Amino acid sequence: MPSKPTTIFACLNCGAQSPKWSGRCLECGAWGTLKEELREKGGAEKVSVPAPELIDFKEVSEEKLSRFLTGIDEVDRVLGGGLVPGSLILLSGEPGIGKSTIVAQIAESLGTKELPVLYVSGEESAGQIKGRLQRLGTDLGKIRFLNETSAEKIAAAAEKLLPRLVIVDSIQTVYSFLVEAEAGGLNQIRATAARFLELAKQKNVAVILIGHVTKDGQLAGPKALEHLVDTVIYLETETLHDYRILRATKNLFGSVNEVGIFEMTGAGFKEIKNPSAIFLDEVGESLSGSVISSVMEGSRPFLVEVQALVTKTVFGYPQRKASGFDLNRLQVLSAVLTKRAKVNLSNQDIILNVVGGLKINDPALDLAVSAAIISSLLNQTVDRQTLVLGEVGLGGEIRNVSRLEQRLKEAEKLGFIKAIVPGAEIKMGALKIEKVKNLNDLLEKIKS
Ligand code: TYD
Ligand code: MG
């Protein structure tokens, strides 16, 4: 006897399913997108299936990943050391952020006359793409272009050409005739992505799918693809400067901690090889309240500048404001400073800023934040060639930080002469290491 159909609610935005209705989708946060669907329960009859052969790992030969470098170091690092043939990559970002530009640069770098790159666009005409490629100084012979939106036709063209890389710009414009829905809808996005997955795996060509997403989730379709693809990379902007950050949030073939940093110029993206320098404020002089520290982004240390402005509270409760740093953490640190180092902040407003607009949650920044506050309060400068690093505990004790040596090496390379760090045994060539055990030690150092 067939069992009764059950009711489920599916989100029109991200496809998440839930057994109960709610006003807001728990998965993507969109409001009013849950729609009721009826589902037949699976057949109740018992079917006997033969047991499949089990695989003995000893007999499986190891596959070595062969990768090809895109030649753009920042991209290669984010991909985990180059592009893997047969991989499916989703490149997401807001409209206008530079997705088409970066793939054009990858195409220029990867394509050869014998092994071209297939660039498919459903968004722009051949003329527009040609204009962009010329602006970027691309050798047009390395790229084949297709102005097409049918997934089946794109796949057929790719299977015939067998290019090194297929770029689909964008997944929202592509449709499959097997699915009766509008291009850009969730079902279409899923079906077409599945087609490109098949292409990638069967023909061993790398495929990059471009997907538009917005921060507020208005264009969240490609989010639903993240489980299907091998690699998800985001192109984002960082607010203060106009830099673009490329970041992997999923990568079957490498680490997800790497970031690539670019600057958009009149001739496309330029790599920023020395990111530390850009996150420091341009002013060269030492100012009170300004302290330099180092945070890890992936496997790379970045130098950052922390600025604090401490002023007497004029009215009411003391204010705490933070940009680029967790406000709760700032409150904790000012309480610890007040209690453990007897630095009275209970009648002082504190404004904290991490220069460069990066959002930082590396605990190693605690000590620099504390130092910046003390420096501003006492109006005592901390030398700009001094690096301050350490996590602060509730007892006012300074704890060790991860990858201390690597951070110090980076600072040494950039000409720093002194570092204030927790009590770890570390030897550095030109860098003078000063150890602090607690906030009182720090206070003494800034006073002197
Ligand atoms: P685009 O790659 O078209 O963004 P997306 O594909 O993510 O929508 O480019 C975005 C912006 O970059 C666009 O406003 C023009 C600008 N741009 C440059 O500043 N320099 C360049 O060399 C190129 C190609 C684009
Ligand atoms: Mg585009």
Coordinates of C-alpha atoms and ligand atoms in Angstrom, one line a residue:
M1 CA 0.0 0.0 0.0
P2 CA 1.6 3.4 -0.9
S3 CA 2.0 5.6 2.1
K4 CA 0.4 9.0 2.4
P5 CA 2.2 12.0 0.8
T6 CA 4.0 14.2 3.3
T7 CA 4.2 18.0 3.3
I8 CA 7.5 19.8 3.3
F9 CA 8.4 23.4 2.8
A10 CA 11.1 24.4 0.3
C11 CA 12.8 27.8 0.1
L12 CA 12.5 29.4 -3.3
N13 CA 15.7 31.3 -2.7
C14 CA 18.2 28.7 -1.6
G15 CA 16.3 25.4 -2.0
A16 CA 16.6 24.4 1.7
Q17 CA 13.9 22.1 2.9
S18 CA 12.2 22.1 6.2
P19 CA 9.4 20.1 7.7
K20 CA 7.7 23.2 9.2
W21 CA 6.7 26.5 7.8
S22 CA 8.4 29.6 9.1
G23 CA 8.4 33.2 7.9
R24 CA 12.1 33.2 7.4
C25 CA 14.3 30.6 5.8
L26 CA 16.7 29.2 8.4
E27 CA 19.3 28.5 5.8
C28 CA 19.6 31.7 3.8
G29 CA 17.7 34.1 5.9
A30 CA 15.3 35.2 3.2
W31 CA 11.8 36.2 4.3
G32 CA 8.6 34.7 3.0
T33 CA 10.3 32.3 0.6
L34 CA 9.1 29.0 2.0
K35 CA 6.6 27.3 -0.2
E36 CA 4.6 24.1 0.5
E37 CA 5.3 21.0 -1.5
L38 CA 3.8 17.6 -1.5
R39 CA 6.2 14.6 -1.5
E40 CA 5.3 11.0 -2.1
K41 CA 7.0 8.8 0.3
G42 CA 9.3 6.2 -1.3
G43 CA 8.0 2.7 -2.2
A44 CA 7.4 0.4 0.7
E45 CA 8.2 -2.8 -1.2
K46 CA 11.4 -4.6 -0.5
V47 CA 13.7 -4.9 -3.5
S48 CA 16.7 -7.2 -3.3
V49 CA 20.0 -5.8 -4.7
P50 CA 23.2 -7.6 -5.2
A51 CA 26.1 -6.6 -2.9
P52 CA 28.6 -4.5 -4.7
E53 CA 32.3 -5.3 -4.8
L54 CA 34.3 -3.6 -2.0
I55 CA 37.4 -1.8 -2.8
D56 CA 40.7 -2.6 -1.1
F57 CA 42.7 0.6 -0.6
K58 CA 46.0 -1.4 -1.0
E59 CA 45.1 -2.1 -4.6
V60 CA 44.2 1.5 -5.5
S61 CA 47.0 3.5 -7.0
E62 CA 47.5 7.0 -5.7
E63 CA 46.4 9.7 -8.0
K64 CA 48.8 12.6 -8.2
L65 CA 47.1 15.9 -8.9
S66 CA 48.6 17.5 -11.9
R67 CA 47.9 21.2 -11.8
F68 CA 48.6 23.9 -14.2
L69 CA 49.6 27.3 -13.0
T70 CA 47.6 30.3 -14.1
G71 CA 50.8 32.3 -13.8
I72 CA 49.0 34.9 -11.6
D73 CA 50.5 34.0 -8.2
E74 CA 47.7 35.4 -6.1
V75 CA 45.2 33.3 -8.0
D76 CA 47.4 30.2 -7.9
R77 CA 47.8 30.4 -4.2
V78 CA 44.1 30.8 -3.5
L79 CA 43.4 27.7 -5.7
G80 CA 45.9 25.7 -3.6
G81 CA 48.8 25.8 -6.1
G82 CA 47.2 26.1 -9.5
L83 CA 44.2 24.9 -11.4
V84 CA 43.3 21.2 -11.3
P85 CA 42.2 19.7 -14.6
G86 CA 38.6 18.3 -14.2
S87 CA 37.8 20.6 -11.3
L88 CA 34.6 22.6 -11.1
I89 CA 35.1 26.1 -9.6
L90 CA 32.5 28.6 -8.5
L91 CA 33.6 32.2 -8.6
S92 CA 31.2 34.3 -6.7
G93 CA 31.0 38.0 -6.0
E94 CA 28.8 41.1 -6.3
P95 CA 28.0 42.4 -9.7
G96 CA 30.7 44.8 -10.9
I97 CA 33.4 43.6 -8.5
G98 CA 35.6 42.3 -11.4
K99 CA 34.7 38.7 -11.9
S100 CA 34.7 38.9 -15.7
T101 CA 38.0 40.8 -15.6
I102 CA 39.8 38.3 -13.4
V103 CA 38.7 35.3 -15.5
A104 CA 39.8 37.2 -18.7
Q105 CA 43.2 37.6 -17.1
I106 CA 43.3 33.9 -16.1
A107 CA 42.3 33.0 -19.7
E108 CA 45.1 35.2 -21.1
S109 CA 47.5 33.6 -18.8
L110 CA 46.5 30.0 -19.3
G111 CA 45.5 29.8 -22.9
T112 CA 47.8 28.7 -25.7
K113 CA 47.3 28.5 -29.4
E114 CA 47.1 24.7 -29.2
L115 CA 45.1 24.6 -25.9
P116 CA 42.9 27.6 -25.9
V117 CA 40.4 28.6 -23.3
L118 CA 36.7 28.6 -24.0
Y119 CA 35.0 31.7 -22.8
V120 CA 31.3 31.6 -22.8
S121 CA 29.2 34.6 -22.0
G122 CA 25.5 35.0 -21.8
E123 CA 25.8 38.5 -20.4
E124 CA 28.0 40.4 -22.8
S125 CA 28.4 40.4 -26.6
A126 CA 31.5 39.2 -28.5
G127 CA 32.3 42.9 -29.1
Q128 CA 32.2 43.8 -25.4
I129 CA 34.3 40.9 -24.4
K130 CA 36.8 41.6 -27.2
G131 CA 37.0 45.2 -26.0
R132 CA 37.8 44.0 -22.5
L133 CA 40.4 41.5 -23.7
Q134 CA 42.1 44.1 -25.8
R135 CA 42.1 46.5 -22.9
L136 CA 43.9 43.8 -20.9
G137 CA 46.4 43.3 -23.7
T138 CA 45.3 39.7 -24.4
D139 CA 46.5 37.7 -27.3
L140 CA 43.1 37.0 -28.8
G141 CA 44.4 33.8 -30.5
K142 CA 44.4 32.0 -27.1
I143 CA 40.7 32.4 -26.5
R144 CA 37.7 31.0 -28.2
F145 CA 34.4 32.8 -27.6
L146 CA 30.9 31.6 -27.5
N147 CA 27.8 33.8 -27.0
E148 CA 25.5 31.1 -25.8
T149 CA 23.1 30.4 -23.0
S150 CA 22.1 26.8 -23.6
A151 CA 24.0 24.5 -21.2
E152 CA 23.7 21.6 -23.6
K153 CA 25.2 23.6 -26.5
I154 CA 28.0 24.9 -24.3
A155 CA 28.9 21.4 -23.2
A156 CA 28.8 20.1 -26.7
A157 CA 31.1 22.9 -27.9
A158 CA 33.5 22.2 -25.0
E159 CA 33.5 18.5 -25.7
K160 CA 34.4 19.2 -29.3
L161 CA 37.1 21.8 -28.6
L162 CA 38.5 20.1 -25.4
P163 CA 40.0 23.4 -24.1
R164 CA 42.2 23.8 -21.2
L165 CA 39.6 25.7 -19.3
V166 CA 35.9 26.6 -19.8
I167 CA 34.6 29.8 -18.3
V168 CA 30.8 30.3 -18.0
D169 CA 29.9 33.9 -17.4
S170 CA 27.5 33.6 -15.6
I171 CA 25.6 30.6 -14.4
Q172 CA 22.6 32.8 -13.9
T173 CA 22.2 33.3 -17.6
V174 CA 22.5 29.7 -18.6
Y175 CA 19.5 27.3 -19.0
S176 CA 19.0 23.6 -19.7
F177 CA 16.1 22.6 -21.9
L178 CA 15.6 19.6 -19.7
V179 CA 14.2 21.9 -16.9
E180 CA 11.1 23.9 -17.3
A181 CA 12.0 27.0 -15.4
E182 CA 13.4 30.4 -16.1
A183 CA 17.2 30.9 -16.4
G184 CA 18.6 32.1 -13.1
G185 CA 16.1 30.2 -11.0
L186 CA 17.2 27.7 -8.5
N187 CA 16.2 24.6 -10.5
Q188 CA 18.0 25.9 -13.6
I189 CA 21.1 26.8 -11.7
R190 CA 21.3 23.3 -10.2
A191 CA 20.6 21.5 -13.5
T192 CA 23.1 23.5 -15.5
A193 CA 25.8 23.2 -12.8
A194 CA 25.2 19.5 -12.8
R195 CA 25.8 19.5 -16.6
F196 CA 29.0 21.4 -16.2
L197 CA 30.1 19.0 -13.4
E198 CA 29.7 16.1 -15.8
L199 CA 31.7 18.0 -18.5
A200 CA 34.5 18.6 -16.0
K201 CA 34.7 15.1 -14.7
Q202 CA 34.2 13.2 -18.0
K203 CA 36.5 15.3 -20.2
N204 CA 38.9 16.3 -17.5
V205 CA 38.7 20.0 -18.3
A206 CA 38.6 22.7 -15.6
V207 CA 35.4 24.7 -15.5
I208 CA 34.9 28.1 -13.8
L209 CA 31.3 29.1 -13.2
I210 CA 30.7 32.7 -12.4
G211 CA 27.9 33.4 -10.0
H212 CA 26.5 36.8 -9.0
V213 CA 25.7 37.1 -5.3
T214 CA 25.0 40.0 -3.1
K215 CA 25.8 40.4 0.5
D216 CA 22.2 40.8 1.5
G217 CA 21.4 37.6 -0.2
Q218 CA 19.2 39.1 -2.9
L219 CA 21.0 37.0 -5.6
A220 CA 21.6 33.9 -3.5
G221 CA 21.1 31.3 -6.2
P222 CA 24.8 30.3 -6.6
K223 CA 25.0 29.6 -2.9
A224 CA 23.0 26.5 -3.5
L225 CA 25.8 25.2 -5.7
E226 CA 28.5 25.3 -3.1
H227 CA 28.1 21.7 -2.1
L228 CA 28.3 20.5 -5.7
V229 CA 31.4 22.2 -6.9
D230 CA 35.0 21.4 -5.9
T231 CA 36.1 24.9 -5.1
V232 CA 34.3 28.0 -4.1
I233 CA 36.1 31.3 -4.4
Y234 CA 34.8 34.8 -3.6
L235 CA 36.0 38.0 -5.0
E236 CA 35.3 40.7 -2.4
T237 CA 36.2 44.3 -1.8
E238 CA 37.7 45.7 1.3
T239 CA 36.1 49.0 2.2
L240 CA 38.8 51.6 2.9
H241 CA 41.0 51.1 -0.1
D242 CA 39.8 49.9 -3.4
Y243 CA 41.5 46.5 -3.1
R244 CA 39.9 43.3 -4.2
I245 CA 40.4 40.2 -2.1
L246 CA 40.1 36.7 -3.6
R247 CA 39.3 34.1 -1.0
A248 CA 38.6 30.4 -1.1
T249 CA 35.8 29.3 1.2
K250 CA 35.8 25.7 0.0
N251 CA 38.6 23.9 -1.7
L252 CA 39.0 20.1 -2.2
F253 CA 42.5 20.7 -3.6
G254 CA 44.0 23.0 -1.1
S255 CA 43.7 25.2 2.0
V256 CA 40.8 27.6 2.4
N257 CA 42.8 30.1 4.4
E258 CA 44.7 31.7 1.6
V259 CA 43.8 35.1 0.2
G260 CA 45.0 36.9 -2.9
I261 CA 45.0 40.7 -3.0
F262 CA 44.6 42.8 -6.1
E263 CA 44.3 46.4 -7.1
M264 CA 42.0 47.3 -10.0
T265 CA 43.8 49.4 -12.5
G266 CA 43.0 50.8 -15.9
A267 CA 44.5 47.6 -17.4
G268 CA 42.8 45.0 -15.2
F269 CA 43.9 43.6 -11.9
K270 CA 47.4 44.1 -10.5
E271 CA 48.7 41.8 -7.9
I272 CA 49.7 43.2 -4.6
K273 CA 52.9 41.4 -3.7
N274 CA 53.5 43.1 -0.5
P275 CA 50.2 43.4 1.3
S276 CA 51.7 44.4 4.6
A277 CA 52.7 47.8 3.2
I278 CA 49.2 48.7 2.1
F279 CA 47.6 48.1 5.4
L280 CA 49.8 50.5 7.2
D281 CA 48.8 54.1 7.3
E282 CA 50.8 56.2 4.9
V283 CA 52.0 58.7 7.6
G284 CA 55.5 57.8 8.5
E285 CA 55.8 59.6 11.9
S286 CA 55.0 58.0 15.2
L287 CA 51.8 59.2 16.8
S288 CA 50.4 58.5 20.2
G289 CA 47.7 55.9 20.1
S290 CA 49.1 54.2 17.0
V291 CA 50.7 50.8 17.2
I292 CA 51.8 48.3 14.6
S293 CA 51.0 44.6 14.9
S294 CA 50.8 41.6 12.7
V295 CA 47.8 39.3 11.9
M296 CA 47.7 36.1 10.0
E297 CA 45.5 35.8 6.9
G298 CA 45.8 32.2 5.8
S299 CA 49.5 31.3 5.8
R300 CA 50.7 34.9 5.4
P301 CA 51.4 37.5 8.0
F302 CA 50.0 41.0 7.4
L303 CA 51.1 44.1 9.2
V304 CA 48.3 46.2 10.5
E305 CA 48.1 49.5 12.2
V306 CA 45.9 49.8 15.3
Q307 CA 44.8 53.4 16.3
A308 CA 43.1 54.3 19.5
L309 CA 41.8 57.6 20.6
V310 CA 41.2 57.9 24.3
T311 CA 39.4 61.0 25.5
K312 CA 37.7 62.0 28.7
T313 CA 34.0 61.2 28.9
V314 CA 32.0 64.4 28.8
F315 CA 28.6 63.1 29.6
G316 CA 27.0 59.8 30.7
Y317 CA 28.6 56.4 30.2
P318 CA 32.0 56.1 28.6
Q319 CA 31.7 55.3 24.9
R320 CA 33.5 52.4 23.2
K321 CA 33.6 52.4 19.4
A322 CA 35.5 49.9 17.2
S323 CA 36.0 49.6 13.5
G324 CA 37.7 46.5 12.2
F325 CA 37.9 45.0 15.7
D326 CA 35.3 43.2 17.8
L327 CA 33.6 45.7 20.1
N328 CA 33.1 43.1 22.8
R329 CA 36.7 42.3 22.8
L330 CA 37.5 46.0 23.2
Q331 CA 35.3 46.2 26.2
V332 CA 37.0 43.2 27.7
L333 CA 40.4 44.6 27.1
S334 CA 39.6 48.0 28.6
A335 CA 38.1 46.3 31.7
V336 CA 41.3 44.1 32.1
L337 CA 43.5 47.3 31.7
T338 CA 41.5 49.1 34.3
K339 CA 41.5 46.2 36.8
R340 CA 45.0 44.6 36.3
A341 CA 47.2 47.5 35.1
K342 CA 45.4 50.1 37.1
V343 CA 44.9 52.2 34.0
N344 CA 41.7 53.9 34.8
L345 CA 39.4 53.9 31.7
S346 CA 36.1 54.1 33.5
N347 CA 35.8 57.8 32.7
Q348 CA 37.3 57.7 29.2
D349 CA 35.8 57.2 25.8
I350 CA 37.7 54.9 23.5
I351 CA 37.6 54.9 19.7
L352 CA 39.5 52.1 18.1
N353 CA 40.3 51.7 14.4
V354 CA 42.2 49.0 12.5
V355 CA 43.7 50.8 9.5
G356 CA 42.9 49.3 6.2
G357 CA 39.4 48.3 6.9
L358 CA 40.3 44.6 7.5
K359 CA 38.0 42.8 9.9
I360 CA 40.3 41.1 12.3
N361 CA 39.7 38.4 14.8
D362 CA 43.2 37.3 15.5
P363 CA 43.8 37.3 19.2
A364 CA 47.4 38.3 18.7
L365 CA 46.1 41.8 18.2
D366 CA 45.1 42.2 21.8
L367 CA 48.4 43.5 23.0
A368 CA 48.6 46.0 20.3
V369 CA 45.1 47.3 21.1
S370 CA 46.0 47.5 24.8
A371 CA 49.2 49.3 23.8
A372 CA 47.3 51.8 21.6
I373 CA 44.9 52.6 24.4
I374 CA 47.7 53.2 26.9
S375 CA 49.7 55.2 24.4
S376 CA 46.7 57.5 23.6
L377 CA 45.8 57.9 27.3
L378 CA 49.3 58.8 28.4
N379 CA 50.1 60.6 25.2
Q380 CA 53.2 58.6 24.8
T381 CA 54.2 57.4 21.4
V382 CA 55.1 53.8 20.5
D383 CA 57.8 53.8 17.9
R384 CA 56.5 52.9 14.4
Q385 CA 59.4 50.5 13.9
T386 CA 58.2 48.4 16.9
L387 CA 55.9 45.4 16.4
V388 CA 53.5 44.6 19.2
L389 CA 52.1 41.0 19.4
G390 CA 50.3 39.0 22.0
E391 CA 47.0 37.7 23.4
V392 CA 45.8 39.2 26.6
G393 CA 44.2 37.0 29.3
L394 CA 41.6 38.1 31.8
G395 CA 44.3 38.2 34.5
G396 CA 46.3 40.7 32.5
E397 CA 48.8 38.0 31.5
I398 CA 50.2 38.0 28.0
R399 CA 49.8 34.7 26.1
N400 CA 51.7 33.3 23.2
V401 CA 50.5 33.7 19.7
S402 CA 50.5 31.3 16.7
R403 CA 53.3 31.5 14.2
L404 CA 55.2 34.0 16.2
E405 CA 58.5 33.4 14.3
Q406 CA 56.9 33.8 10.9
R407 CA 55.3 37.1 11.9
L408 CA 58.6 38.4 13.3
K409 CA 60.5 37.4 10.1
E410 CA 58.0 39.4 8.0
A411 CA 58.5 42.4 10.2
E412 CA 62.2 42.1 10.1
K413 CA 62.1 41.9 6.3
L414 CA 60.2 45.2 6.3
G415 CA 62.8 47.0 8.4
F416 CA 61.3 46.8 11.9
I417 CA 63.9 47.1 14.7
K418 CA 62.0 46.0 17.8
A419 CA 59.3 43.6 18.8
I420 CA 57.3 43.5 22.0
V421 CA 56.1 39.9 22.4
P422 CA 55.0 37.3 25.0
G423 CA 57.7 35.4 26.9
A424 CA 58.7 32.8 24.2
E425 CA 62.3 31.9 23.5
I426 CA 62.9 33.5 20.1
K427 CA 66.1 34.7 18.4
M428 CA 66.0 37.1 15.5
G429 CA 68.9 38.6 13.6
A430 CA 68.4 42.3 13.5
L431 CA 65.1 42.5 15.4
K432 CA 65.4 43.3 19.1
I433 CA 63.0 41.2 21.1
E434 CA 61.5 42.6 24.3
K435 CA 59.4 40.2 26.3
V436 CA 56.4 41.2 28.4
K437 CA 54.7 38.9 30.9
N438 CA 51.7 41.0 31.7
L439 CA 50.0 44.3 31.1
N440 CA 52.1 46.0 33.8
D441 CA 55.3 45.2 31.9
L442 CA 53.7 46.7 28.8
L443 CA 52.7 49.8 30.7
E444 CA 56.3 50.2 31.9
K445 CA 57.7 49.9 28.4
I446 CA 55.3 52.6 27.0
K447 CA 56.0 54.9 29.9
S448 CA 59.8 54.7 29.5
Ligands
TYD1 P1 33.7 43.3 -14.4 O1 34.8 42.3 -14.5 O2 32.8 43.5 -15.6 O3 32.7 42.9 -13.1 P2 31.7 41.7 -12.9 O4 32.0 40.7 -14.0 O5 32.1 41.1 -11.5 O6 30.4 42.2 -12.9 O7 34.3 44.7 -14.0 C1 34.0 45.6 -13.0 C2 34.5 46.9 -13.1 O8 35.9 47.0 -13.3 C3 33.9 47.8 -14.2 O9 33.2 48.9 -13.5 C4 35.0 48.3 -15.0 C5 36.2 48.1 -14.1 N1 37.4 47.8 -14.9 C6 38.6 48.6 -14.6 O10 38.6 49.5 -13.8 N2 39.7 48.3 -15.3 C7 39.8 47.3 -16.3 O11 40.8 47.0 -16.9 C8 38.6 46.5 -16.5 C9 38.6 45.4 -17.5 C10 37.4 46.8 -15.8
MG2 MG 30.7 40.2 -15.6

